[in-house]
Each structure stands twice: as structure tokens, then as C-alpha cells.
């Protein structure tokens, strides 16, 4: 079995990976920011020195898109310099890296799903810092997988799906933007793809896109969550096209999944994935509903 280190393990993707690898726990080492800050290269070295890892999954990132506009230095320190540290240490100890990147490396001007060879052109600081991280990894380590994903959600941490569930359970009426088109992605499905890469151990290195199939606006995503959760409250979701954000957002950031499906399997539609997670949520919390 492969020995795997997961960085940024307390985030929603890290927690999801932990939750689906419980039966294989001996082969996974989950490290949170408190125990290992990826901007601390010496500490990274000491972790990699102490155990012979086969794979590193880097879930660590500065993910606050709005915050990155004013905390530019922090975003670049973690998403670019941190990613570079991880790549350099992986290179030194011959560890294959699976790094998570974002649809926000694109400017959103396309009218067709972005392929992995389309030219990135980020329009906010988060996207710029993530793109520089990708470039550092490509420069420093051949054995890498960079997975660009979008609109991640799970039942862990803070994310759009959980916000909508909480607000709807409190009977709020919500105005949700129709101004962006992208694809919601279940952390469980992304985690399964990551584990597939590790298990298969012969997928070509490089950049992969990963999301569900299809596209939606945030308004359509919210509506679908409510239709599955409490259909009688679906009119609580209203659309707006005047949503203000500090960071510029790509108007369109749908990812082309053809190469991923060729190397993996056909992906679910985003509606199928939302239905699945709401079912899990209802089963888990049915006594509260
Ligand atoms: N969320 C999305 O919609 C989305 C979309 C596209 C791509 N992505 C990418 O997907 C990956 C996983 O995202 P996520 O949603 O799981 O994010 P998340 O929940 O915010 O988790 C990120 C984790 O990284 C940790 N971290 C921050 N700085 C660190 C450092 N210097 N050293 C080590 N750990 C550090 C954070 O710890 P603290 O919380 O303690 O700071 C947090 O536990 C990221 O690379 C993100 O850029 C996310």
C-alpha cells in the first residue's frame, strides 16, 4: 500500500479525505496547519525526512477569495511560496504530489468549458496566487498532478451548501446571484478521484480538471439544494444580478472534463451530486429535521 501525507488536513477537502479513508488509516498521515505550516520549509523537511511517503496531497491553501484582495501577501505566501516549498520537498524525497488548484485561474471570458491547455488569466488575487503556485510546482517537480476544481462543497467546514442549508432551516429568504456560471463539486467525488490516482499509480502527470458535469449559476445551485432538502421552501430562494463582491469573479468558469473522464470514469451531473449529499445529510441529521 502507498504511504500518503495530507497537508491542510483540517479544511473541508482534508476532512473529507480522512472520512473516506478510515479503513486504511495506517497508510495516511493527516497534518493540520497547527502542526505543519507549509510556509515553514524546515518543518516540511523534517516531516518528509521522518517517513518515506509515496504521495503528498496538498489541500493547504489560503481560500478566502474576498480576503485575498486585502491580504495579498498572505495569499501569495501560502498559495504560491507554500506550494513551491511542498514541490521542492517532494522533489527532494521523491514523493509524488497531488495539488489542488482552481477554476479561478481563468478570467471567465470564454463561452466554452476551459480545457487544461487554455491560457490562464486570473482576475483576482486568489486566482493569481494559485496560478503562481501551479507554475512553481511545474518548474520544480515532474511527478505532479495539479487538479483544478470549482465551487467545492461538503458537510464539513464552511461552504455554500452548508450556508444554504443553515439559512433555509432558519426559514430565511435569500437573494442569490445569477451573475456567475460554473460547476458545483462534491468534495467526496474529488476525494475519490484523488484516491483513484494514488491506487492506479500510473495516470500521466500533469493538469486535470475536476468538477461534476454541467453548469449552474449560484442561484440555480441554491435552488437545487432547497428542492432536495425542503421543496416547500423553494420560493425562499430569489435571484439577483446586483450582488457586490470585493474580488472580481470570472463570469464563466466551467471546466472541460473530457481528459479526466478518459483517465477515470464518467462524472455525475451536479444535480445528481447535490441529491446525493442532501440524502446523506438527511440520513445523518434526520432527528433534527
Ligand atoms: N472551496 C472552494 O470552493 C474551492 C474551489 C476551487 C479550488 N479550491 C481549492 O481546493 C483546495 C481545498 O480547499 P478547501 O475548500 O478544502 O479549503 P479550506 O476548507 O479553506 O481548507 C484549507 C486548509 O488549509 C489550511 N491552511 C491555510 N494556510 C496553511 C498553511 N500555511 N499551512 C498549512 N495549512 C494551511 C487551512 O487552515 P486554517 O483554516 O487554520 O487557516 C485549512 O484547514 C484548496 O487548494 C483550494 O484553493 C477550493
Short mmCIF file of C-alpha atoms in Angstrom, two decimals, residues 40-184:
data_model
loop_
_atom_site.label_atom_id
_atom_site.label_comp_id
_atom_site.label_asym_id
_atom_site.label_seq_id
_atom_site.Cartn_x
_atom_site.Cartn_y
_atom_site.Cartn_z
CA UNK A 40 7.86 26.67 7.06
CA UNK A 41 10.20 24.75 4.78
CA UNK A 42 12.43 23.35 7.54
CA UNK A 43 9.43 21.81 9.26
CA UNK A 44 8.23 20.34 5.97
CA UNK A 45 11.66 18.77 5.51
CA UNK A 46 11.57 17.23 8.97
CA UNK A 47 8.18 15.58 8.30
CA UNK A 48 9.33 14.21 4.94
CA UNK A 49 12.63 13.05 6.41
CA UNK A 50 10.97 11.02 9.15
CA UNK A 51 8.69 8.89 6.91
CA UNK A 52 9.04 7.58 3.35
CA UNK A 53 5.86 8.89 1.74
CA UNK A 54 4.81 7.83 -1.76
CA UNK A 55 2.26 10.62 -2.27
CA UNK A 56 1.57 14.06 -0.83
CA UNK A 57 -1.93 15.54 -1.17
CA UNK A 58 -1.74 19.30 -0.74
CA UNK A 59 -5.11 20.62 0.47
CA UNK A 60 -3.45 23.54 2.29
CA UNK A 61 -4.37 26.92 0.87
CA UNK A 62 -5.45 30.47 1.58
CA UNK A 63 -9.03 30.07 0.29
CA UNK A 64 -10.72 33.33 1.29
CA UNK A 65 -11.27 34.89 -2.15
CA UNK A 66 -12.56 38.16 -0.71
CA UNK A 67 -9.85 38.34 1.99
CA UNK A 68 -7.08 37.79 -0.57
CA UNK A 69 -7.77 41.22 -2.10
CA UNK A 70 -6.55 42.95 1.07
CA UNK A 71 -4.25 40.19 2.39
CA UNK A 72 -2.35 39.80 -0.86
CA UNK A 73 0.92 38.91 0.89
CA UNK A 74 -0.64 36.09 2.90
CA UNK A 75 -2.40 34.66 -0.16
CA UNK A 76 0.85 34.57 -2.16
CA UNK A 77 2.90 33.31 0.80
CA UNK A 78 0.62 30.28 1.25
CA UNK A 79 -0.71 29.59 -2.26
CA UNK A 80 2.48 30.31 -4.18
CA UNK A 81 5.53 30.10 -1.84
CA UNK A 82 3.92 27.36 0.25
CA UNK A 83 3.15 25.30 -2.86
CA UNK A 84 6.74 25.81 -4.01
CA UNK A 85 8.07 24.56 -0.66
CA UNK A 86 5.89 21.47 -0.94
CA UNK A 87 7.08 20.81 -4.51
CA UNK A 88 10.74 21.22 -3.55
CA UNK A 89 10.42 18.86 -0.61
CA UNK A 90 8.53 16.31 -2.74
CA UNK A 91 11.33 16.53 -5.31
CA UNK A 92 14.00 16.01 -2.65
CA UNK A 93 12.30 12.96 -1.11
CA UNK A 94 10.84 11.52 -4.36
CA UNK A 95 7.23 11.93 -3.35
CA UNK A 96 4.50 12.34 -5.97
CA UNK A 97 2.43 15.47 -5.41
CA UNK A 98 -1.32 15.87 -5.87
CA UNK A 99 -2.02 19.58 -5.58
CA UNK A 100 -5.43 21.24 -5.70
CA UNK A 101 -5.95 24.34 -7.80
CA UNK A 102 -8.91 26.32 -9.02
CA UNK A 103 -11.16 27.42 -11.90
CA UNK A 104 -10.34 30.97 -10.73
CA UNK A 105 -7.07 30.83 -12.70
CA UNK A 106 -9.30 31.81 -15.67
CA UNK A 107 -10.76 35.22 -16.46
CA UNK A 108 -14.22 33.91 -17.39
CA UNK A 109 -14.32 35.41 -20.87
CA UNK A 110 -14.67 32.03 -22.60
CA UNK A 111 -18.02 30.75 -23.76
CA UNK A 112 -16.86 27.13 -23.79
CA UNK A 113 -15.66 24.94 -20.92
CA UNK A 114 -11.97 25.58 -20.16
CA UNK A 115 -9.52 22.84 -21.14
CA UNK A 116 -6.23 22.24 -19.34
CA UNK A 117 -4.33 23.80 -22.25
CA UNK A 118 -6.34 27.03 -22.32
CA UNK A 119 -4.33 30.06 -21.28
CA UNK A 120 -4.99 31.03 -17.64
CA UNK A 121 -5.55 34.71 -16.90
CA UNK A 122 -6.71 35.24 -13.31
CA UNK A 123 -8.60 38.42 -12.44
CA UNK A 124 -8.35 38.34 -8.65
CA UNK A 125 -5.53 37.92 -6.12
CA UNK A 126 -6.64 34.45 -5.05
CA UNK A 127 -6.54 33.24 -8.67
CA UNK A 128 -3.18 34.93 -9.27
CA UNK A 129 -1.64 33.36 -6.17
CA UNK A 130 -2.99 29.89 -7.07
CA UNK A 131 -1.67 30.19 -10.64
CA UNK A 132 1.81 31.12 -9.40
CA UNK A 133 1.66 28.07 -7.12
CA UNK A 134 0.87 25.89 -10.13
CA UNK A 135 3.79 27.37 -12.06
CA UNK A 136 6.23 26.81 -9.19
CA UNK A 137 5.14 23.17 -8.97
CA UNK A 138 5.57 22.67 -12.72
CA UNK A 139 9.06 24.24 -12.50
CA UNK A 140 10.27 22.22 -9.52
CA UNK A 141 8.69 18.78 -9.74
CA UNK A 142 7.97 16.48 -12.66
CA UNK A 143 5.90 13.97 -10.65
CA UNK A 144 2.89 16.18 -10.05
CA UNK A 145 -0.86 16.20 -10.53
CA UNK A 146 -2.47 19.63 -10.43
CA UNK A 147 -6.23 19.25 -10.10
CA UNK A 148 -8.24 22.35 -10.97
CA UNK A 149 -11.63 22.19 -9.32
CA UNK A 150 -14.52 24.56 -8.70
CA UNK A 151 -17.22 25.53 -6.18
CA UNK A 152 -16.32 22.84 -3.61
CA UNK A 153 -18.91 21.76 -1.08
CA UNK A 154 -19.17 19.14 1.65
CA UNK A 155 -20.78 18.62 5.06
CA UNK A 156 -17.51 19.82 6.69
CA UNK A 157 -16.30 23.35 7.37
CA UNK A 158 -17.75 26.46 5.79
CA UNK A 159 -19.10 26.33 2.25
CA UNK A 160 -22.03 27.49 0.14
CA UNK A 161 -24.06 24.27 0.53
CA UNK A 162 -23.86 24.41 4.33
CA UNK A 163 -24.72 28.11 4.38
CA UNK A 164 -27.85 27.48 2.30
CA UNK A 165 -28.88 24.51 4.46
CA UNK A 166 -28.47 26.54 7.68
CA UNK A 167 -30.32 29.58 6.34
CA UNK A 168 -33.19 27.53 4.90
CA UNK A 169 -33.59 25.62 8.14
CA UNK A 170 -33.98 29.02 9.82
CA UNK A 171 -36.60 29.97 7.20
CA UNK A 172 -34.53 32.80 5.72
CA UNK A 173 -35.35 34.25 2.32
CA UNK A 174 -32.18 34.56 0.23
CA UNK A 175 -31.15 36.63 -2.78
CA UNK A 176 -28.60 34.62 -4.77
CA UNK A 177 -26.60 35.82 -7.72
CA UNK A 178 -27.16 34.73 -11.31
CA UNK A 179 -24.03 36.56 -12.48
CA UNK A 180 -21.56 33.64 -12.39
CA UNK A 181 -21.76 30.34 -14.21
CA UNK A 182 -19.64 27.43 -13.01
CA UNK A 183 -19.96 23.91 -11.65
CA UNK A 184 -20.51 22.80 -8.06
#
